Amino acid sequence: MNQTGHFGVIDSLLDTDAYKLHMQQAIFHQYPNTEAVAEFHCRSQEDLRPYRRDIEREITRLAQLSFTDQEITYLSTLPFFQADYLTFLKTFKLNHDHVVVDDSGDQLSITIKGKWLDIILWEVPLLAIICEIRAQHRFPMANAEEAVQRLDEKLLQFHQRAKDENISLDDFVLIDFGTRRRFSKEVHHKIVDRLKSSAPEFSGTSNYHLARTKNLRPVGTQAHEWFQAHQQLSGDLAGSQQLALNQWLKEYPNTLGIALTDCINTDAFLRDFDLRLSQEFEGLRHDSGDPIAWGEKTIQHYLDFGIDPRSKCLVFSDSLTLDKALNIYKHFQGRIKTSFGIGTQLTCDVPNTTSLNVVLKLTACEGRPVAKISDEPGKIMCRDEQYLNQLREAFQIN
């Protein structure tokens, strides 16, 4: 139950991905007055307009939440949060006025506009709200027990395959990345409970509420929006990625050192990821394109700089299943450390249902367009073709 005395789809502001708070602290210190716009997109092309009223009701509830004293105390025990930011969080609330929901077109439209500092925490709980409301309407008979049973089957197959192929799982690291597209809050909690009790490889969660309440390791660094925003926070578009990386190191010099490579694309990222950055960052995260090819490319990048790849970590997080993760782990075992963040295939795998592919991405910063290109054409996020061409030219993309 939240502080206003009612139950909602979201009942804690900590029920979000860790990297949201990590980025918000960096914004608090470095860009407190920067304006931004984020827009919702349903990649599944499913008509969500019938759920508008229910979604708006939950948005109103979410805007009434604040961080509890216990939550602030928990965050203060972590090594990367600073006292001034935690003081800011004590009075922080999401502002309902920043969100515009519209169903007048052929798809549900949601736009969030305001100071980047104020709007950054909307994304994850809003997507979780949309997914859960849609699940309630479309699959009212589905339940968490079925999801746990499906997980048990997958874990059995996973461990059996590792045994059959003589794959040691001693270094396999599994992380829950399932908040934003979960079937429901209940399913998410029960899946994490089962992973904790039945999967020795399970090593943490991206969800700060679950990390706090279930004594798990919180995991996450930055998202695409950190790099997107810097496209308009840098005087030189071609230098925006390096600025984003250096500003991150300024905020987190000795921790949270996994960098996301595919805001533009991996080739463009690696050109910017010079020797010093390659040394200082702990590793890289994969979120689009072929994971094996990407891993080979990053290993070669480290080797070219004379860096032992075994001292670095690759985090894989793109549409993973346990089986896909095992393929990647087997391929790179002994050559570089790996970690696997699995989302939808853990927290929205319920028999006789379908999952929803939804995103909410930054589309403007300081009144000017920003874009995500990625290593996968289907993941491009930009409505301004002229700006997209400028971006491709700046980063030498054909």
Coordinates of C-alpha atoms in Angstrom, one line a residue:
M1 CA 0.0 0.0 0.0
N2 CA 1.4 3.4 -0.8
Q3 CA 1.4 6.5 1.3
T4 CA -2.0 7.7 0.2
G5 CA -3.7 4.5 1.4
H6 CA -4.7 2.8 -1.9
F7 CA -3.4 0.0 -4.0
G8 CA -2.2 0.7 -7.5
V9 CA -0.3 -1.1 -10.3
I10 CA 2.7 0.8 -8.9
D11 CA 2.9 1.3 -5.2
S12 CA 6.5 2.4 -4.8
L13 CA 8.7 4.9 -6.7
L14 CA 11.5 2.4 -6.3
D15 CA 9.6 0.0 -8.5
T16 CA 11.7 1.1 -11.4
D17 CA 14.9 0.2 -13.2
A18 CA 18.1 1.2 -11.3
Y19 CA 19.6 3.1 -14.2
K20 CA 16.8 5.6 -14.0
L21 CA 17.9 6.8 -10.5
H22 CA 21.6 6.6 -11.6
M23 CA 20.9 8.8 -14.6
Q24 CA 18.6 11.1 -12.5
Q25 CA 21.4 11.8 -10.0
A26 CA 23.8 12.6 -12.9
I27 CA 21.2 15.0 -14.3
F28 CA 20.6 16.5 -10.9
H29 CA 24.3 17.4 -10.7
Q30 CA 25.0 18.2 -14.3
Y31 CA 21.9 19.2 -16.2
P32 CA 19.2 20.3 -13.6
N33 CA 17.4 22.7 -16.0
T34 CA 17.6 20.8 -19.2
E35 CA 14.2 20.4 -21.0
A36 CA 13.3 17.1 -22.6
V37 CA 10.4 15.3 -24.4
A38 CA 9.7 11.6 -24.3
E39 CA 7.2 9.7 -26.5
F40 CA 5.5 6.3 -26.1
H41 CA 5.6 3.8 -29.0
C42 CA 3.9 0.4 -29.2
R43 CA 6.1 -1.7 -31.5
S44 CA 3.6 -4.5 -31.3
Q45 CA 1.1 -2.3 -33.3
E46 CA -1.6 -3.3 -30.9
D47 CA -4.5 -0.9 -30.3
L48 CA -4.2 0.2 -26.7
R49 CA -6.8 3.1 -27.0
P50 CA -9.5 1.1 -25.1
Y51 CA -7.4 1.2 -22.0
R52 CA -6.9 5.0 -21.9
R53 CA -9.1 5.6 -18.8
D54 CA -7.5 2.9 -16.8
I55 CA -4.0 4.1 -17.7
E56 CA -4.8 7.6 -16.8
R57 CA -6.2 6.5 -13.4
E58 CA -3.0 4.8 -12.7
I59 CA -0.9 7.8 -13.8
T60 CA -2.9 9.9 -11.3
R61 CA -2.1 7.4 -8.6
L62 CA 1.6 7.2 -9.5
A63 CA 1.8 11.0 -9.3
Q64 CA 0.7 10.8 -5.6
L65 CA 3.6 8.6 -4.6
S66 CA 6.8 9.8 -2.9
F67 CA 9.9 8.0 -1.6
T68 CA 9.5 6.7 1.9
D69 CA 12.1 7.3 4.7
Q70 CA 12.9 3.6 4.6
E71 CA 13.6 3.8 0.8
I72 CA 15.8 6.8 1.2
T73 CA 17.7 5.1 4.0
Y74 CA 18.2 2.0 1.7
L75 CA 19.6 4.1 -1.1
S76 CA 22.0 5.8 1.3
T77 CA 23.6 2.5 2.0
L78 CA 24.7 2.2 -1.7
P79 CA 28.1 3.6 -2.6
F80 CA 27.1 5.7 -5.5
F81 CA 24.3 7.9 -4.2
Q82 CA 25.3 11.3 -2.8
A83 CA 23.6 13.1 0.1
D84 CA 22.4 16.1 -1.9
Y85 CA 20.6 13.9 -4.4
L86 CA 19.0 11.9 -1.7
T87 CA 17.8 15.1 0.0
F88 CA 16.2 16.0 -3.4
L89 CA 14.5 12.6 -3.6
K90 CA 12.8 13.1 -0.1
T91 CA 10.4 15.7 -1.6
F92 CA 10.4 14.4 -5.2
K93 CA 7.1 13.5 -6.9
L94 CA 6.1 12.9 -10.5
N95 CA 3.9 15.6 -12.0
H96 CA 0.8 14.4 -13.7
D97 CA 0.7 17.7 -15.8
H98 CA 3.9 16.6 -17.6
V99 CA 2.0 13.7 -19.2
V100 CA -0.4 14.0 -22.1
V101 CA -2.5 10.9 -23.1
D102 CA -4.4 11.1 -26.4
D103 CA -6.5 8.4 -28.2
S104 CA -7.8 10.6 -31.0
G105 CA -5.5 9.0 -33.6
D106 CA -5.2 5.4 -34.7
Q107 CA -2.9 4.5 -31.8
L108 CA -2.6 5.5 -28.2
S109 CA -0.3 8.5 -27.9
I110 CA 1.5 9.5 -24.7
T111 CA 3.9 12.4 -24.6
I112 CA 5.9 13.5 -21.5
K113 CA 7.4 16.9 -21.5
G114 CA 9.2 18.9 -18.8
K115 CA 12.6 19.2 -17.2
W116 CA 14.6 16.1 -17.9
L117 CA 15.3 15.8 -14.1
D118 CA 11.5 15.8 -13.4
I119 CA 10.3 13.5 -16.1
I120 CA 13.0 10.8 -16.3
L121 CA 11.3 8.5 -13.7
W122 CA 8.0 8.2 -15.7
E123 CA 9.2 5.7 -18.2
V124 CA 9.5 2.4 -16.4
P125 CA 6.4 2.5 -14.2
L126 CA 4.3 3.9 -17.0
L127 CA 5.3 1.0 -19.3
A128 CA 4.6 -1.5 -16.5
I129 CA 1.2 0.1 -16.0
I130 CA 0.3 -0.2 -19.7
C131 CA 1.4 -3.8 -19.8
E132 CA -0.4 -4.8 -16.7
I133 CA -3.7 -3.1 -17.6
R134 CA -3.6 -4.6 -21.1
A135 CA -3.0 -8.0 -19.5
Q136 CA -5.9 -7.6 -17.1
H137 CA -8.2 -6.9 -20.0
R138 CA -7.0 -9.4 -22.5
F139 CA -6.0 -12.3 -20.3
P140 CA -8.1 -12.1 -17.2
M141 CA -7.8 -15.9 -16.5
A142 CA -4.0 -16.0 -16.5
N143 CA -2.3 -16.2 -13.2
A144 CA 1.2 -16.0 -11.6
E145 CA 1.3 -19.7 -10.7
E146 CA 1.2 -20.6 -14.4
A147 CA 4.1 -18.2 -15.0
V148 CA 6.1 -19.8 -12.2
Q149 CA 5.4 -23.3 -13.6
R150 CA 6.6 -22.2 -17.0
L151 CA 9.8 -20.8 -15.4
D152 CA 10.4 -24.1 -13.6
E153 CA 10.2 -25.9 -17.0
K154 CA 12.6 -23.5 -18.6
L155 CA 15.1 -23.7 -15.7
L156 CA 14.9 -27.5 -15.9
Q157 CA 15.7 -27.4 -19.6
F158 CA 18.4 -24.9 -19.1
H159 CA 20.2 -26.9 -16.5
Q160 CA 19.7 -30.1 -18.4
R161 CA 21.2 -28.7 -21.6
A162 CA 24.2 -27.3 -19.7
K163 CA 24.8 -30.8 -18.2
D164 CA 24.3 -32.5 -21.6
E165 CA 26.8 -30.2 -23.3
N166 CA 29.2 -30.2 -20.4
I167 CA 28.9 -26.4 -19.9
S168 CA 30.0 -25.2 -16.5
L169 CA 27.6 -22.6 -15.2
D170 CA 30.0 -21.4 -12.5
D171 CA 30.4 -18.0 -14.2
F172 CA 26.9 -17.7 -15.6
V173 CA 25.3 -14.4 -14.3
L174 CA 21.6 -14.0 -14.7
I175 CA 19.9 -10.7 -13.9
D176 CA 16.2 -9.8 -13.9
F177 CA 15.6 -7.0 -16.4
G178 CA 11.8 -7.5 -16.4
T179 CA 10.1 -4.5 -14.9
R180 CA 8.9 -2.4 -17.8
R181 CA 7.2 -5.2 -19.8
R182 CA 6.1 -7.5 -17.1
F183 CA 2.8 -9.3 -17.3
S184 CA 1.9 -8.0 -13.8
K185 CA 3.5 -6.9 -10.6
E186 CA 2.5 -10.2 -9.0
V187 CA 4.0 -12.3 -11.7
H188 CA 7.3 -10.2 -11.5
H189 CA 7.6 -10.7 -7.7
K190 CA 6.8 -14.5 -7.9
I191 CA 9.2 -15.0 -10.8
V192 CA 12.0 -13.3 -8.9
D193 CA 11.2 -15.3 -5.8
R194 CA 11.5 -18.5 -7.7
L195 CA 14.7 -17.4 -9.4
K196 CA 16.2 -16.6 -6.0
S197 CA 15.3 -20.0 -4.6
S198 CA 15.9 -22.3 -7.7
A199 CA 18.5 -20.7 -9.9
P200 CA 22.0 -20.5 -8.4
E201 CA 23.0 -18.4 -11.4
F202 CA 20.5 -15.6 -10.4
S203 CA 22.6 -12.6 -9.3
G204 CA 20.4 -9.6 -9.0
T205 CA 17.7 -7.4 -10.4
S206 CA 17.4 -4.1 -12.3
N207 CA 14.4 -3.2 -10.0
Y208 CA 15.3 -1.2 -6.9
H209 CA 12.1 -2.1 -5.0
L210 CA 12.8 -5.8 -5.4
A211 CA 16.4 -5.3 -4.6
R212 CA 15.5 -3.6 -1.3
T213 CA 12.6 -5.9 -0.3
K214 CA 14.2 -9.2 -1.3
N215 CA 17.8 -8.5 -0.4
L216 CA 19.1 -8.7 -4.0
R217 CA 21.9 -6.9 -5.8
P218 CA 20.6 -3.9 -7.8
V219 CA 22.1 -3.7 -11.4
G220 CA 22.1 -1.0 -14.0
T221 CA 24.1 1.9 -15.4
Q222 CA 22.7 4.2 -18.2
A223 CA 20.2 4.0 -21.0
H224 CA 20.0 5.3 -24.5
E225 CA 18.5 8.6 -23.3
W226 CA 21.8 9.5 -21.7
F227 CA 23.5 9.5 -25.1
Q228 CA 20.5 10.9 -26.9
A229 CA 20.3 14.0 -24.7
H230 CA 24.0 14.7 -25.2
Q231 CA 23.4 15.1 -28.9
Q232 CA 21.9 18.5 -28.0
L233 CA 24.1 19.1 -24.9
S234 CA 27.3 19.0 -27.0
G235 CA 28.4 21.9 -29.2
D236 CA 29.7 19.3 -31.7
L237 CA 27.3 16.5 -32.7
A238 CA 30.2 14.2 -33.6
G239 CA 31.6 14.7 -30.1
S240 CA 28.4 14.0 -28.2
Q241 CA 29.1 10.3 -27.4
Q242 CA 32.5 11.1 -25.9
L243 CA 30.9 13.9 -23.9
A244 CA 28.2 11.5 -22.6
L245 CA 30.9 8.9 -21.6
N246 CA 33.1 11.5 -19.9
Q247 CA 30.3 13.1 -18.1
W248 CA 29.3 9.6 -16.8
L249 CA 32.8 9.0 -15.5
K250 CA 32.7 12.4 -13.9
E251 CA 29.6 11.3 -11.9
Y252 CA 30.6 7.7 -11.3
P253 CA 34.5 7.6 -11.5
N254 CA 34.8 4.2 -9.8
T255 CA 31.5 2.4 -10.1
L256 CA 28.6 1.8 -12.5
G257 CA 31.1 1.3 -15.3
I258 CA 29.1 -0.5 -18.0
A259 CA 28.5 1.6 -21.2
L260 CA 25.7 1.1 -23.7
T261 CA 27.1 0.9 -27.3
D262 CA 24.2 1.1 -29.7
C263 CA 22.6 4.6 -29.4
I264 CA 24.2 5.4 -32.8
N265 CA 25.7 2.0 -33.6
T266 CA 28.5 -0.1 -32.3
D267 CA 31.1 0.8 -34.9
A268 CA 30.5 4.5 -34.2
F269 CA 30.7 3.9 -30.5
L270 CA 33.9 2.0 -30.7
R271 CA 35.5 4.7 -32.7
D272 CA 34.8 7.1 -29.8
F273 CA 35.7 4.5 -27.1
D274 CA 39.4 5.4 -27.0
L275 CA 42.1 3.8 -24.9
R276 CA 41.4 5.8 -21.8
L277 CA 37.7 5.2 -21.9
S278 CA 38.2 1.5 -22.7
Q279 CA 40.5 1.2 -19.6
E280 CA 38.2 3.2 -17.3
F281 CA 34.9 1.6 -18.1
E282 CA 34.4 -1.9 -16.7
G283 CA 32.6 -3.2 -19.8
L284 CA 29.9 -2.8 -22.4
R285 CA 26.2 -3.6 -22.8
H286 CA 24.6 -5.1 -25.9
D287 CA 21.0 -4.2 -26.8
S288 CA 20.6 -4.7 -30.6
G289 CA 22.1 -6.6 -33.5
D290 CA 23.8 -9.9 -33.6
P291 CA 25.2 -10.6 -30.1
I292 CA 28.0 -13.0 -31.2
A293 CA 29.3 -10.6 -33.9
W294 CA 29.0 -7.7 -31.4
G295 CA 31.0 -9.6 -28.7
E296 CA 33.7 -10.6 -31.2
K297 CA 34.0 -7.0 -32.3
T298 CA 34.3 -5.7 -28.8
I299 CA 36.9 -8.3 -27.8
Q300 CA 39.0 -7.3 -30.8
H301 CA 38.6 -3.7 -29.8
Y302 CA 40.1 -4.5 -26.4
L303 CA 42.9 -6.6 -27.9
D304 CA 43.8 -3.8 -30.3
F305 CA 44.4 -1.5 -27.3
G306 CA 46.4 -4.2 -25.5
I307 CA 43.7 -4.7 -22.9
D308 CA 43.1 -8.3 -21.7
P309 CA 39.4 -9.0 -22.5
R310 CA 39.2 -11.3 -19.5
S311 CA 39.4 -8.1 -17.3
K312 CA 36.2 -6.7 -18.9
C313 CA 32.5 -7.7 -18.8
L314 CA 29.9 -7.8 -21.6
V315 CA 26.3 -7.4 -20.5
F316 CA 23.7 -8.9 -23.0
S317 CA 20.2 -7.6 -22.7
D318 CA 18.5 -7.8 -26.1
S319 CA 15.4 -10.0 -26.2
L320 CA 17.1 -12.8 -24.5
T321 CA 15.8 -16.2 -23.5
L322 CA 17.7 -18.6 -21.2
D323 CA 18.6 -20.7 -24.3
K324 CA 19.9 -17.7 -26.2
A325 CA 21.9 -16.6 -23.2
L326 CA 23.4 -20.1 -22.8
N327 CA 24.5 -20.0 -26.5
I328 CA 26.3 -16.6 -26.0
Y329 CA 27.8 -17.7 -22.7
K330 CA 29.2 -20.9 -24.2
H331 CA 30.7 -19.0 -27.1
F332 CA 32.5 -16.5 -25.0
Q333 CA 33.3 -18.7 -22.0
G334 CA 36.9 -18.1 -20.8
R335 CA 37.5 -15.2 -23.2
I336 CA 35.6 -12.4 -21.5
K337 CA 33.2 -12.1 -18.5
T338 CA 29.5 -12.1 -19.4
S339 CA 26.3 -11.2 -17.8
F340 CA 22.7 -11.7 -19.0
G341 CA 19.8 -9.3 -18.3
I342 CA 16.6 -11.1 -19.3
G343 CA 13.3 -9.2 -19.2
T344 CA 10.1 -10.2 -21.1
Q345 CA 11.0 -13.9 -21.4
L346 CA 11.1 -14.1 -17.6
T347 CA 8.4 -11.8 -16.4
C348 CA 5.9 -11.9 -19.3
D349 CA 6.1 -15.6 -20.2
V350 CA 2.6 -16.8 -19.2
P351 CA 0.9 -19.7 -21.0
N352 CA -1.8 -18.8 -23.6
T353 CA -0.9 -15.1 -23.5
T354 CA 1.1 -12.7 -25.7
S355 CA 3.6 -10.1 -24.6
L356 CA 3.6 -6.5 -25.5
N357 CA 6.6 -4.7 -27.0
V358 CA 6.4 -1.1 -25.8
V359 CA 9.0 1.7 -25.4
L360 CA 9.1 5.3 -24.2
K361 CA 12.1 7.1 -25.7
L362 CA 13.5 10.6 -25.6
T363 CA 12.6 12.5 -28.8
A364 CA 13.8 16.0 -28.0
C365 CA 16.2 17.8 -25.7
E366 CA 16.4 21.6 -25.3
G367 CA 13.7 21.9 -27.9
R368 CA 15.7 20.1 -30.6
P369 CA 15.4 16.5 -31.9
V370 CA 17.4 13.6 -30.7
A371 CA 17.6 10.1 -32.1
K372 CA 18.5 6.5 -31.5
I373 CA 19.7 4.6 -34.5
S374 CA 21.0 1.3 -33.0
D375 CA 22.4 -1.8 -34.7
E376 CA 18.9 -2.9 -35.8
P377 CA 16.9 -0.9 -38.3
G378 CA 13.6 -1.7 -36.6
K379 CA 14.7 0.1 -33.4
I380 CA 15.3 3.5 -34.9
M381 CA 13.6 6.2 -32.9
C382 CA 13.3 9.6 -34.7
R383 CA 10.6 11.4 -36.7
D384 CA 12.9 14.0 -38.1
E385 CA 14.5 12.6 -41.2
Q386 CA 16.7 15.6 -41.7
Y387 CA 18.1 15.3 -38.2
L388 CA 18.6 11.6 -38.7
N389 CA 20.7 12.4 -41.8
Q390 CA 22.8 14.9 -39.9
L391 CA 23.4 12.2 -37.2
R392 CA 24.4 9.6 -39.8
E393 CA 26.8 12.1 -41.4
A394 CA 28.3 13.2 -38.1
F395 CA 29.0 9.5 -37.2
Q396 CA 30.0 8.4 -40.6
I397 CA 27.1 6.0 -41.1
N398 CA 26.2 5.1 -44.7

